[in-house]
Amino acid sequence: MIFNTEMELMPIDKLRTVQNERLVSTLQRAYNNIPFYKDLYDQAGVNLSEIKSVNDLHKLPFTKKNHLRENYPFGMLAVPQTELSRVHCSSGTTGKPTVVAYTKNDIEVFSEVVARSLAAAGCKPGMKLQNAYGYGLFTGGIGIHYGAEKLGMAVVPISGGGTEKQIMLLKDFQAEALTATPSYALTIAEELKKRGEDIRDFNLKVAVLGAEPWSEALRSEVEQGLNLKASNIYGLSEIIGPGVSNEDFEEQGTGSYIWEDHFFPEIVDKVTGEPLPYGEPGVLVLTSLTKEAMPMVRYWTGDITTLTYEHSEKRTHIKMGPIIGRADDMMIIRGVNFFHTQVADILPDFPQLSANYQVVLTRPKNMDAVEVGIEINPSYFNHYGIPFDDLNGGAPDEVKKLISNIQKKIKDNIGLGMAVKLYQNGSLPQSDGGKLNRILDNR
Ligand code: DLL
C-alpha cells in the first residue's frame, strides 16, 4: 500500500524542485544557527549562495560522527532547547553517546516516513503490530511506534527481549505484523520451532526487519519459520531513526525506496570521498531536507551500499541496495578487503546450513586468521543422525565434504582461505532482543 501517493509518486523533475528548495533552506538554517556548520563552510571557503541544487552538494564537506561527538550534547541544534520535543541517542560504542534531537515537526516527519515504510512492507490500517524493537534511547522502538499509530495500526509495545512472552502475546493477540531486528526475529522463529508450536495458531502476515545487516538466507528462515513476508527497513539516528528507506514487500530483493523528499542520498568513494555513479558500491551520504532541530548536511553514514532508479516500479523514489557493510568495520585480512556479510551471501548455496553464523578473528604467529562458525540446519542434522561432537574432528565423509565445499566457496567468492566450523542449531550467539554482533575479534 502507498501511504502518501502525492509524495511517493511525484514525477522526478517535480521531486527535484522540491528537494532543491528544501536543500537551500536547510543550508541556511544550518549555517545561520549552528556554529559548527558556519565554521565548517567558512574554513572550506564555500559560498553557500553557489549551492542552488542537489547537483551542487558535492562541493560541500562531509559531516561525520566525530563532529556530533565533539558537539555533545546539544551543540548541533538549530533551535533553542525549549523547542525540542524529544531526544534520542545513537546505539553502540562506549563513552558518551551521540545525541539526536527533534522538534514537534521533526516527530511528524519521523512518523510520516515510518508510516510510509510500514505500508510499503505490507502493513495496513486496522492491523495489530507487535513492536519488538527496544524502547528507550534507541530510535527503533518509539520511532516505529509513532509511525504505526500514524498508519492506523494498533501497537503492542512489548520492546525487545522476553522471547517467551513475545510468543504468548503473538498467539493470544493474533498480531498480523512484527517489527524486530532480523536476528531477533530468527530467535523468535527458532524458539517457536523448539517448542513445537503450530504456526497455524498465529496470524502473522508481515515482518519489518532492520537496524543491522541481514541476508537472503536469514530472510527465508524467518519467512518460513513465522509464515510471513519479511521486508527490510533501514535508518540511522543521526538522520532520523528507522524509516530512511524501506523495501516494498511485493518487490523484495530489488532494494529499498529512500524517502527522497526528506533525505537526499549520494554514494561516494570510501577513500577519496568523490561521488560515484549509480550502481557502484560506496559510502552512503545523506542530507536531511526537512529536519528542523538537527539538520544534517552530507552526513557520512559509513554504510556501504548502491543506489539506482532501475527497479523503482511502484514509486518514483530511488532505491538503495542492502547494506554490504560499514566502511569502518571492513576487515582487511592478509590484504583482502572482507565484510562479514559476504559469508552470509554464500549460505543459501548450502541447504545443509542455517542462516546463523559468526566470524572469529585470531592472530596466530602474527598472521590474521579467520574462522567461520555456522549453525547447521536441524533437518539435515537429524537426517544424518550424526552426534554433534562428530560434526567437526572425526566427522563422517559427508560432513567433511560439506566443510571443504564451504571452504572452497568462501575462497572462490571472497578470495580468502578460512577455517569453517559447524555448530548445532542454537549454539552460536543469538539476538536476545537487539542488534547481534557477528564478529568476535580475538586478535
Ligand atoms: O538502527 C535505526 C533503526 C531502527 C533502523 C530500527 C531500522 C530499524 P542506529 O542505532 O543509529 O539506528 O544505527 C544505525 O544501523 O548506520 C547501519 O549501519 C545499521 N542499520 C540500520 N538499518 C539497517 C539495515 C537504527 N536495514 C546503523 N540493514 C546504520 C543493515 C542497518 N544495517
Short mmCIF file of C-alpha atoms and ligand atoms in Angstrom, two decimals:
data_model
loop_
_atom_site.label_atom_id
_atom_site.label_comp_id
_atom_site.label_asym_id
_atom_site.label_seq_id
_atom_site.Cartn_x
_atom_site.Cartn_y
_atom_site.Cartn_z
CA MET A 1 0.00 0.00 0.00
CA ILE A 2 1.16 3.54 -0.77
CA PHE A 3 0.74 5.79 2.26
CA ASN A 4 1.35 9.18 0.66
CA THR A 5 0.52 8.99 -3.03
CA GLU A 6 1.32 12.65 -3.73
CA MET A 7 4.90 12.42 -2.46
CA GLU A 8 5.71 8.78 -3.22
CA LEU A 9 4.54 9.04 -6.84
CA MET A 10 5.77 12.58 -7.53
CA PRO A 11 7.34 12.87 -11.01
CA ILE A 12 11.08 13.04 -10.70
CA ASP A 13 11.54 16.57 -12.09
CA LYS A 14 8.99 17.93 -9.63
CA LEU A 15 10.67 15.94 -6.84
CA ARG A 16 13.98 17.61 -7.76
CA THR A 17 12.39 21.05 -7.48
CA VAL A 18 11.06 20.17 -4.03
CA GLN A 19 14.47 18.82 -2.99
CA ASN A 20 16.31 21.91 -4.27
CA GLU A 21 14.02 24.31 -2.40
CA ARG A 22 14.30 22.29 0.77
CA LEU A 23 18.07 21.98 0.45
CA VAL A 24 18.58 25.74 0.17
CA SER A 25 16.51 26.38 3.29
CA THR A 26 18.25 23.54 5.17
CA LEU A 27 21.65 25.06 4.36
CA GLN A 28 20.56 28.49 5.55
CA ARG A 29 19.13 27.06 8.74
CA ALA A 30 22.34 25.13 9.44
CA TYR A 31 24.73 27.96 8.60
CA ASN A 32 22.83 30.66 10.46
CA ASN A 33 22.09 28.69 13.62
CA ILE A 34 24.82 26.11 14.15
CA PRO A 35 28.36 27.43 14.71
CA PHE A 36 29.76 24.06 13.63
CA TYR A 37 28.36 24.46 10.10
CA LYS A 38 29.37 28.11 9.87
CA ASP A 39 32.97 27.20 10.76
CA LEU A 40 32.97 24.14 8.51
CA TYR A 41 31.87 26.08 5.43
CA ASP A 42 33.87 29.22 6.17
CA GLN A 43 37.03 27.19 6.63
CA ALA A 44 36.37 25.26 3.42
CA GLY A 45 35.86 28.60 1.64
CA VAL A 46 32.36 27.61 0.45
CA ASN A 47 29.98 30.33 -0.62
CA LEU A 48 26.54 28.95 0.20
CA SER A 49 24.84 31.12 -2.41
CA GLU A 50 26.53 28.88 -5.01
CA ILE A 51 24.70 25.82 -3.73
CA LYS A 52 21.39 26.04 -5.52
CA SER A 53 20.53 22.42 -6.16
CA VAL A 54 21.28 18.87 -5.08
CA ASN A 55 23.73 18.72 -8.01
CA ASP A 56 25.93 21.24 -6.17
CA LEU A 57 26.04 19.22 -2.95
CA HIS A 58 29.37 17.60 -3.80
CA LYS A 59 31.06 20.99 -3.27
CA LEU A 60 30.35 20.78 0.46
CA PRO A 61 32.47 18.94 3.03
CA PHE A 62 31.07 15.91 4.88
CA THR A 63 29.60 15.89 8.36
CA LYS A 64 30.91 12.91 10.36
CA LYS A 65 30.07 11.14 13.57
CA ASN A 66 33.04 12.65 15.41
CA HIS A 67 31.56 16.10 14.69
CA LEU A 68 28.45 15.10 16.60
CA ARG A 69 30.55 13.72 19.44
CA GLU A 70 32.64 16.90 19.62
CA ASN A 71 29.43 18.92 19.91
CA TYR A 72 27.96 16.77 22.70
CA PRO A 73 25.28 17.12 23.86
CA PHE A 74 23.41 19.99 22.16
CA GLY A 75 25.96 21.79 20.00
CA MET A 76 24.37 20.62 16.73
CA LEU A 77 20.96 22.16 17.45
CA ALA A 78 19.50 24.74 15.08
CA VAL A 79 16.68 25.59 17.53
CA PRO A 80 16.56 26.65 21.19
CA GLN A 81 16.29 23.66 23.54
CA THR A 82 12.86 24.88 24.60
CA GLU A 83 11.58 23.97 21.12
CA LEU A 84 12.61 20.33 21.42
CA SER A 85 10.04 17.61 21.61
CA ARG A 86 12.27 14.55 22.04
CA VAL A 87 15.89 13.45 22.44
CA HIS A 88 17.33 10.05 21.40
CA CYS A 89 20.82 8.58 21.28
CA SER A 90 22.61 6.52 18.71
CA SER A 91 23.33 2.94 19.72
CA GLY A 92 26.64 1.24 20.22
CA THR A 93 30.10 2.29 21.33
CA THR A 94 31.24 3.11 24.82
CA GLY A 95 31.61 6.53 26.38
CA LYS A 96 29.37 9.46 25.58
CA PRO A 97 26.56 8.59 23.19
CA THR A 98 25.71 10.52 20.03
CA VAL A 99 22.74 12.73 20.81
CA VAL A 100 19.97 13.45 18.32
CA ALA A 101 17.02 15.76 18.87
CA TYR A 102 13.66 16.50 17.30
CA THR A 103 11.15 19.34 17.21
CA LYS A 104 7.42 18.61 17.15
CA ASN A 105 7.52 18.90 13.37
CA ASP A 106 10.52 16.54 13.15
CA ILE A 107 8.48 13.95 15.05
CA GLU A 108 5.70 14.46 12.47
CA VAL A 109 8.18 13.79 9.65
CA PHE A 110 9.62 10.80 11.52
CA SER A 111 6.13 9.31 11.93
CA GLU A 112 5.30 10.01 8.27
CA VAL A 113 8.38 8.21 6.90
CA VAL A 114 7.84 5.24 9.24
CA ALA A 115 4.16 5.07 8.22
CA ARG A 116 5.24 5.02 4.54
CA SER A 117 7.81 2.33 5.34
CA LEU A 118 5.37 0.08 7.19
CA ALA A 119 2.80 0.50 4.41
CA ALA A 120 5.44 -0.47 1.82
CA ALA A 121 6.21 -3.56 3.91
CA GLY A 122 2.56 -4.67 3.70
CA CYS A 123 1.19 -3.23 6.93
CA LYS A 124 -2.32 -1.82 6.80
CA PRO A 125 -4.57 0.31 9.00
CA GLY A 126 -6.50 -1.91 11.38
CA MET A 127 -3.72 -4.45 11.76
CA LYS A 128 -2.07 -5.13 15.11
CA LEU A 129 1.70 -4.70 15.24
CA GLN A 130 3.89 -6.32 17.89
CA ASN A 131 6.83 -3.95 18.18
CA ALA A 132 9.88 -5.86 19.44
CA TYR A 133 12.38 -3.06 18.78
CA GLY A 134 13.86 -1.73 22.01
CA TYR A 135 12.05 1.21 23.60
CA GLY A 136 14.23 3.87 25.15
CA LEU A 137 17.10 5.97 23.89
CA PHE A 138 17.30 3.74 20.77
CA THR A 139 15.17 5.21 17.97
CA GLY A 140 13.76 1.81 16.91
CA GLY A 141 11.03 1.26 19.50
CA ILE A 142 9.37 4.65 19.83
CA GLY A 143 10.12 5.57 16.22
CA ILE A 144 8.23 2.57 14.84
CA HIS A 145 5.50 3.05 17.45
CA TYR A 146 4.56 6.57 16.32
CA GLY A 147 4.70 5.65 12.63
CA ALA A 148 2.49 2.60 13.17
CA GLU A 149 -0.09 4.71 15.01
CA LYS A 150 0.01 7.24 12.20
CA LEU A 151 -0.71 4.49 9.69
CA GLY A 152 -3.68 3.46 11.81
CA MET A 153 -2.36 0.28 13.36
CA ALA A 154 -2.75 -0.87 16.96
CA VAL A 155 0.67 -1.19 18.56
CA VAL A 156 1.66 -3.79 21.14
CA PRO A 157 4.70 -2.01 22.66
CA ILE A 158 6.44 -5.08 24.04
CA SER A 159 10.03 -3.88 23.27
CA GLY A 160 12.92 -6.30 22.67
CA GLY A 161 13.62 -9.50 24.63
CA GLY A 162 11.43 -11.81 26.74
CA THR A 163 11.00 -14.33 23.94
CA GLU A 164 8.51 -16.48 25.87
CA LYS A 165 6.20 -13.51 26.38
CA GLN A 166 6.68 -12.40 22.78
CA ILE A 167 5.36 -15.78 21.66
CA MET A 168 2.48 -15.83 24.13
CA LEU A 169 1.28 -12.38 23.03
CA LEU A 170 1.78 -13.08 19.32
CA LYS A 171 -0.52 -16.05 19.76
CA ASP A 172 -3.07 -14.52 22.12
CA PHE A 173 -3.37 -11.10 20.43
CA GLN A 174 -3.09 -12.50 16.88
CA ALA A 175 -0.91 -9.61 15.67
CA GLU A 176 -0.57 -9.51 11.89
CA ALA A 177 2.76 -7.63 11.91
CA LEU A 178 6.04 -7.98 13.77
CA THR A 179 8.86 -5.43 13.95
CA ALA A 180 12.25 -6.55 15.30
CA THR A 181 15.89 -6.84 14.39
CA PRO A 182 16.27 -9.69 11.88
CA SER A 183 18.44 -11.67 14.29
CA TYR A 184 15.78 -11.35 16.99
CA ALA A 185 13.03 -12.40 14.57
CA LEU A 186 15.15 -15.52 13.95
CA THR A 187 15.43 -16.12 17.70
CA ILE A 188 11.61 -16.00 17.94
CA ALA A 189 11.21 -18.30 14.91
CA GLU A 190 13.65 -20.84 16.35
CA GLU A 191 12.00 -20.76 19.75
CA LEU A 192 8.63 -21.48 18.10
CA LYS A 193 10.13 -24.48 16.39
CA LYS A 194 11.86 -25.70 19.55
CA ARG A 195 8.60 -25.57 21.46
CA GLY A 196 6.76 -27.44 18.73
CA GLU A 197 4.28 -24.56 18.29
CA ASP A 198 1.84 -24.88 15.39
CA ILE A 199 2.25 -21.85 13.11
CA ARG A 200 -1.47 -22.07 12.29
CA ASP A 201 -2.16 -20.79 15.81
CA PHE A 202 -0.57 -17.47 14.82
CA ASN A 203 -1.82 -14.77 12.49
CA LEU A 204 1.39 -13.11 11.33
CA LYS A 205 1.42 -11.72 7.77
CA VAL A 206 4.41 -9.37 7.62
CA ALA A 207 7.63 -8.51 9.44
CA VAL A 208 9.61 -5.29 9.07
CA LEU A 209 13.20 -6.02 9.99
CA GLY A 210 16.29 -3.84 10.17
CA ALA A 211 18.81 -1.98 12.34
CA GLU A 212 21.56 -4.46 11.36
CA PRO A 213 22.77 -6.15 8.17
CA TRP A 214 20.95 -9.35 7.19
CA SER A 215 20.87 -11.76 4.29
CA GLU A 216 18.52 -13.55 1.92
CA ALA A 217 19.24 -16.77 3.85
CA LEU A 218 18.04 -15.16 7.06
CA ARG A 219 15.02 -13.76 5.26
CA SER A 220 13.90 -17.17 4.07
CA GLU A 221 14.37 -18.75 7.50
CA VAL A 222 12.32 -16.05 9.18
CA GLU A 223 9.67 -16.14 6.44
CA GLN A 224 9.31 -19.91 6.70
CA GLY A 225 9.56 -20.06 10.47
CA LEU A 226 6.97 -17.35 11.09
CA ASN A 227 4.94 -17.85 7.90
CA LEU A 228 5.05 -14.23 6.75
CA LYS A 229 6.69 -11.81 4.30
CA ALA A 230 9.75 -10.04 5.71
CA SER A 231 10.92 -6.66 4.37
CA ASN A 232 13.95 -4.55 5.10
CA ILE A 233 13.79 -1.23 6.96
CA TYR A 234 16.86 1.00 7.12
CA GLY A 235 17.68 4.12 9.05
CA LEU A 236 20.04 5.77 11.47
CA SER A 237 19.57 8.05 14.46
CA GLU A 238 21.62 10.91 13.06
CA ILE A 239 19.30 11.24 10.06
CA ILE A 240 16.04 10.44 11.89
CA GLY A 241 15.91 6.77 13.02
CA PRO A 242 14.16 3.86 11.25
CA GLY A 243 12.34 4.83 8.05
CA VAL A 244 15.01 6.45 5.91
CA SER A 245 14.22 3.68 3.42
CA ASN A 246 12.10 0.56 3.13
CA GLU A 247 11.62 -2.37 0.81
CA ASP A 248 8.25 -2.91 -0.84
CA PHE A 249 7.07 -6.39 0.13
CA GLU A 250 6.00 -7.06 -3.46
CA GLU A 251 9.39 -6.03 -4.87
CA GLN A 252 11.58 -7.97 -2.46
CA GLY A 253 15.28 -8.16 -3.21
CA THR A 254 15.34 -5.17 -5.58
CA GLY A 255 16.31 -2.59 -2.95
CA SER A 256 14.60 -0.19 -0.56
CA TYR A 257 12.92 3.10 -1.51
CA ILE A 258 14.65 6.08 0.10
CA TRP A 259 12.05 8.73 1.02
CA GLU A 260 13.78 11.28 -1.16
CA ASP A 261 11.59 14.26 -0.37
CA HIS A 262 13.07 14.14 3.16
CA PHE A 263 16.51 12.56 2.72
CA PHE A 264 18.79 13.16 -0.26
CA PRO A 265 21.22 10.27 -0.89
CA GLU A 266 24.64 10.19 -2.55
CA ILE A 267 27.17 7.37 -2.93
CA VAL A 268 30.83 8.32 -2.59
CA ASP A 269 34.16 6.55 -2.75
CA LYS A 270 35.12 5.43 0.76
CA VAL A 271 38.71 6.62 0.36
CA THR A 272 38.54 9.73 -1.82
CA GLY A 273 35.01 10.87 -0.93
CA GLU A 274 34.35 11.53 -4.64
CA PRO A 275 30.76 10.94 -5.85
CA LEU A 276 30.27 7.60 -7.63
CA PRO A 277 27.80 6.82 -10.43
CA TYR A 278 24.58 4.93 -9.72
CA GLY A 279 25.10 1.22 -9.38
CA GLU A 280 28.59 1.41 -7.92
CA PRO A 281 29.05 0.47 -4.28
CA GLY A 282 30.35 3.14 -1.92
CA VAL A 283 29.55 5.02 1.26
CA LEU A 284 26.01 6.29 1.60
CA VAL A 285 25.96 10.02 2.36
CA LEU A 286 22.63 11.52 3.40
CA THR A 287 21.37 15.09 3.63
CA SER A 288 18.24 15.83 5.62
CA LEU A 289 15.91 18.13 3.70
CA THR A 290 13.25 18.92 6.28
CA LYS A 291 14.76 18.43 9.73
CA GLU A 292 14.41 21.45 12.00
CA ALA A 293 16.21 20.62 15.26
CA MET A 294 19.30 18.94 13.86
CA PRO A 295 19.77 19.38 10.13
CA MET A 296 22.43 17.04 8.74
CA VAL A 297 24.25 18.06 5.57
CA ARG A 298 26.20 15.39 3.71
CA TYR A 299 26.27 13.04 6.69
CA TRP A 300 28.80 10.25 6.18
CA THR A 301 26.77 7.19 7.29
CA GLY A 302 29.70 4.78 6.92
CA ASP A 303 27.25 2.27 5.42
CA ILE A 304 28.30 0.72 2.11
CA THR A 305 25.58 0.20 -0.49
CA THR A 306 24.49 1.11 -4.04
CA LEU A 307 21.84 3.46 -5.44
CA THR A 308 19.71 3.02 -8.55
CA TYR A 309 16.40 4.08 -10.12
CA GLU A 310 16.37 0.91 -12.20
CA HIS A 311 13.96 -1.03 -10.01
CA SER A 312 11.70 1.83 -8.91
CA GLU A 313 8.49 0.41 -10.29
CA LYS A 314 5.76 1.31 -7.85
CA ARG A 315 7.18 4.65 -6.72
CA THR A 316 9.36 7.34 -8.27
CA HIS A 317 11.92 7.47 -5.43
CA ILE A 318 15.41 6.00 -5.72
CA LYS A 319 16.27 2.57 -4.26
CA MET A 320 19.29 1.56 -2.19
CA GLY A 321 20.64 -1.98 -2.12
CA PRO A 322 21.19 -3.93 1.09
CA ILE A 323 23.98 -2.69 3.36
CA ILE A 324 27.10 -4.62 2.40
CA GLY A 325 28.97 -3.46 5.48
CA ARG A 326 30.26 -0.40 7.25
CA ALA A 327 33.30 1.46 5.92
CA ASP A 328 34.76 1.39 9.43
CA ASP A 329 34.24 -2.30 10.07
CA MET A 330 35.58 -3.56 6.83
CA MET A 331 38.27 -6.07 7.75
CA ILE A 332 41.49 -6.25 5.79
CA ILE A 333 42.70 -9.81 6.18
CA ARG A 334 46.05 -10.64 4.59
CA GLY A 335 45.47 -7.76 2.20
CA VAL A 336 41.95 -8.78 1.18
CA ASN A 337 39.00 -6.50 2.00
CA PHE A 338 36.32 -8.50 3.73
CA PHE A 339 32.85 -7.82 5.17
CA HIS A 340 31.18 -10.48 7.29
CA THR A 341 28.03 -10.16 5.14
CA GLN A 342 29.98 -11.87 2.35
CA VAL A 343 29.78 -15.05 4.41
CA ALA A 344 26.01 -14.61 4.71
CA ASP A 345 25.78 -14.38 0.93
CA ILE A 346 27.13 -17.89 0.34
CA LEU A 347 24.91 -19.63 2.90
CA PRO A 348 21.87 -20.06 0.60
CA ASP A 349 24.03 -22.28 -1.64
CA PHE A 350 24.10 -24.88 1.11
CA PRO A 351 20.70 -26.21 2.21
CA GLN A 352 22.54 -28.06 5.00
CA LEU A 353 23.26 -24.72 6.74
CA SER A 354 21.12 -22.32 8.74
CA ALA A 355 21.41 -18.53 8.45
CA ASN A 356 23.17 -18.03 11.78
CA TYR A 357 26.93 -17.52 11.64
CA GLN A 358 29.80 -15.89 13.46
CA VAL A 359 33.20 -14.72 12.26
CA VAL A 360 36.09 -15.19 14.70
CA LEU A 361 39.37 -13.36 14.09
CA THR A 362 42.63 -14.54 15.63
CA ARG A 363 46.30 -13.79 15.06
CA PRO A 364 48.39 -16.93 15.49
CA LYS A 365 52.07 -16.37 14.60
CA ASN A 366 51.37 -12.71 13.75
CA MET A 367 49.15 -13.60 10.80
CA ASP A 368 45.45 -12.78 10.77
CA ALA A 369 43.28 -15.88 10.61
CA VAL A 370 39.54 -16.18 10.16
CA GLU A 371 37.30 -18.94 11.41
CA VAL A 372 33.69 -19.00 10.32
CA GLY A 373 31.27 -20.75 12.66
CA ILE A 374 27.98 -21.73 11.02
CA GLU A 375 24.93 -23.39 12.52
CA ILE A 376 23.66 -26.42 10.75
CA ASN A 377 20.09 -26.77 9.53
CA PRO A 378 18.41 -29.09 12.09
CA SER A 379 16.63 -31.18 9.46
CA TYR A 380 19.94 -32.00 7.80
CA PHE A 381 21.45 -32.77 11.18
CA ASN A 382 18.65 -35.15 12.09
CA HIS A 383 18.71 -36.72 8.65
CA TYR A 384 22.27 -37.92 9.11
CA GLY A 385 21.76 -38.73 12.78
CA ILE A 386 25.28 -37.57 13.45
CA PRO A 387 26.21 -36.95 17.08
CA PHE A 388 27.15 -33.29 17.32
CA ASP A 389 30.69 -33.96 18.52
CA ASP A 390 31.32 -35.71 15.24
CA LEU A 391 30.42 -32.69 13.12
CA ASN A 392 33.97 -31.43 13.29
CA GLY A 393 37.01 -33.59 14.00
CA GLY A 394 36.07 -37.20 13.44
CA ALA A 395 33.22 -36.35 11.10
CA PRO A 396 31.77 -38.78 8.58
CA ASP A 397 32.87 -38.24 4.99
CA GLU A 398 29.72 -36.40 4.01
CA VAL A 399 30.29 -33.75 6.67
CA LYS A 400 33.96 -33.45 5.81
CA LYS A 401 32.98 -32.94 2.19
CA LEU A 402 30.44 -30.28 3.17
CA ILE A 403 33.06 -28.38 5.15
CA SER A 404 35.54 -28.47 2.31
CA ASN A 405 32.87 -27.34 -0.19
CA ILE A 406 32.04 -24.37 2.04
CA GLN A 407 35.72 -23.52 2.32
CA LYS A 408 36.10 -23.67 -1.43
CA LYS A 409 33.09 -21.44 -1.99
CA ILE A 410 34.49 -18.91 0.51
CA LYS A 411 37.88 -18.98 -1.15
CA ASP A 412 36.34 -18.56 -4.63
CA ASN A 413 33.89 -15.81 -3.69
CA ILE A 414 35.80 -13.85 -1.05
CA GLY A 415 39.36 -14.66 -2.04
CA LEU A 416 40.44 -15.76 1.42
CA GLY A 417 41.10 -19.13 2.96
CA MET A 418 39.11 -19.56 6.16
CA ALA A 419 38.61 -22.32 8.68
CA VAL A 420 34.99 -23.49 8.86
CA LYS A 421 33.40 -24.97 11.94
CA LEU A 422 29.86 -26.30 12.09
CA TYR A 423 27.66 -25.83 15.13
CA GLN A 424 24.48 -27.39 16.36
CA ASN A 425 21.40 -25.21 15.93
CA GLY A 426 21.10 -22.67 18.75
CA SER A 427 24.70 -22.90 19.93
CA LEU A 428 26.13 -19.72 18.36
CA PRO A 429 25.24 -16.34 19.91
CA GLN A 430 21.64 -15.34 19.19
CA SER A 431 19.92 -11.98 19.50
CA ASP A 432 18.24 -11.54 22.87
CA GLY A 433 16.17 -8.67 21.53
CA GLY A 434 18.56 -6.15 19.99
CA LYS A 435 21.30 -5.97 17.40
CA LEU A 436 23.56 -9.03 17.11
CA ASN A 437 27.33 -8.66 16.80
CA ARG A 438 28.56 -11.35 14.41
CA ILE A 439 32.27 -10.59 14.70
CA LEU A 440 34.42 -11.88 17.55
CA ASP A 441 37.82 -10.23 17.36
CA ASN A 442 40.30 -12.21 19.45
CA ARG A 443 43.41 -10.70 17.85
O1 DLL B 1 19.37 1.21 13.97
C1 DLL B 1 17.62 2.75 13.40
C2 DLL B 1 16.73 1.62 13.05
C3 DLL B 1 15.88 1.09 13.98
C4 DLL B 1 16.70 1.12 11.75
C5 DLL B 1 15.01 0.06 13.66
C6 DLL B 1 15.85 0.10 11.41
C7 DLL B 1 15.01 -0.44 12.35
P1 DLL B 1 21.17 3.40 14.92
O2 DLL B 1 21.11 2.68 16.21
O3 DLL B 1 21.63 4.81 14.91
O4 DLL B 1 19.75 3.45 14.26
O5 DLL B 1 22.07 2.53 13.95
C8 DLL B 1 22.21 2.91 12.60
O6 DLL B 1 22.47 0.59 11.91
O7 DLL B 1 24.14 3.20 10.13
C9 DLL B 1 23.53 0.84 9.82
O8 DLL B 1 24.91 0.56 10.00
C10 DLL B 1 22.71 -0.10 10.70
N1 DLL B 1 21.43 -0.41 10.04
C11 DLL B 1 20.23 0.14 10.26
N2 DLL B 1 19.29 -0.44 9.47
C12 DLL B 1 19.93 -1.38 8.74
C13 DLL B 1 19.52 -2.31 7.73
C14 DLL B 1 18.99 2.36 13.90
N3 DLL B 1 18.25 -2.43 7.33
C15 DLL B 1 23.07 1.90 11.87
N4 DLL B 1 20.48 -3.10 7.18
C16 DLL B 1 23.17 2.21 10.40
C17 DLL B 1 21.78 -3.01 7.56
C18 DLL B 1 21.29 -1.35 9.09
N5 DLL B 1 22.20 -2.17 8.51
#
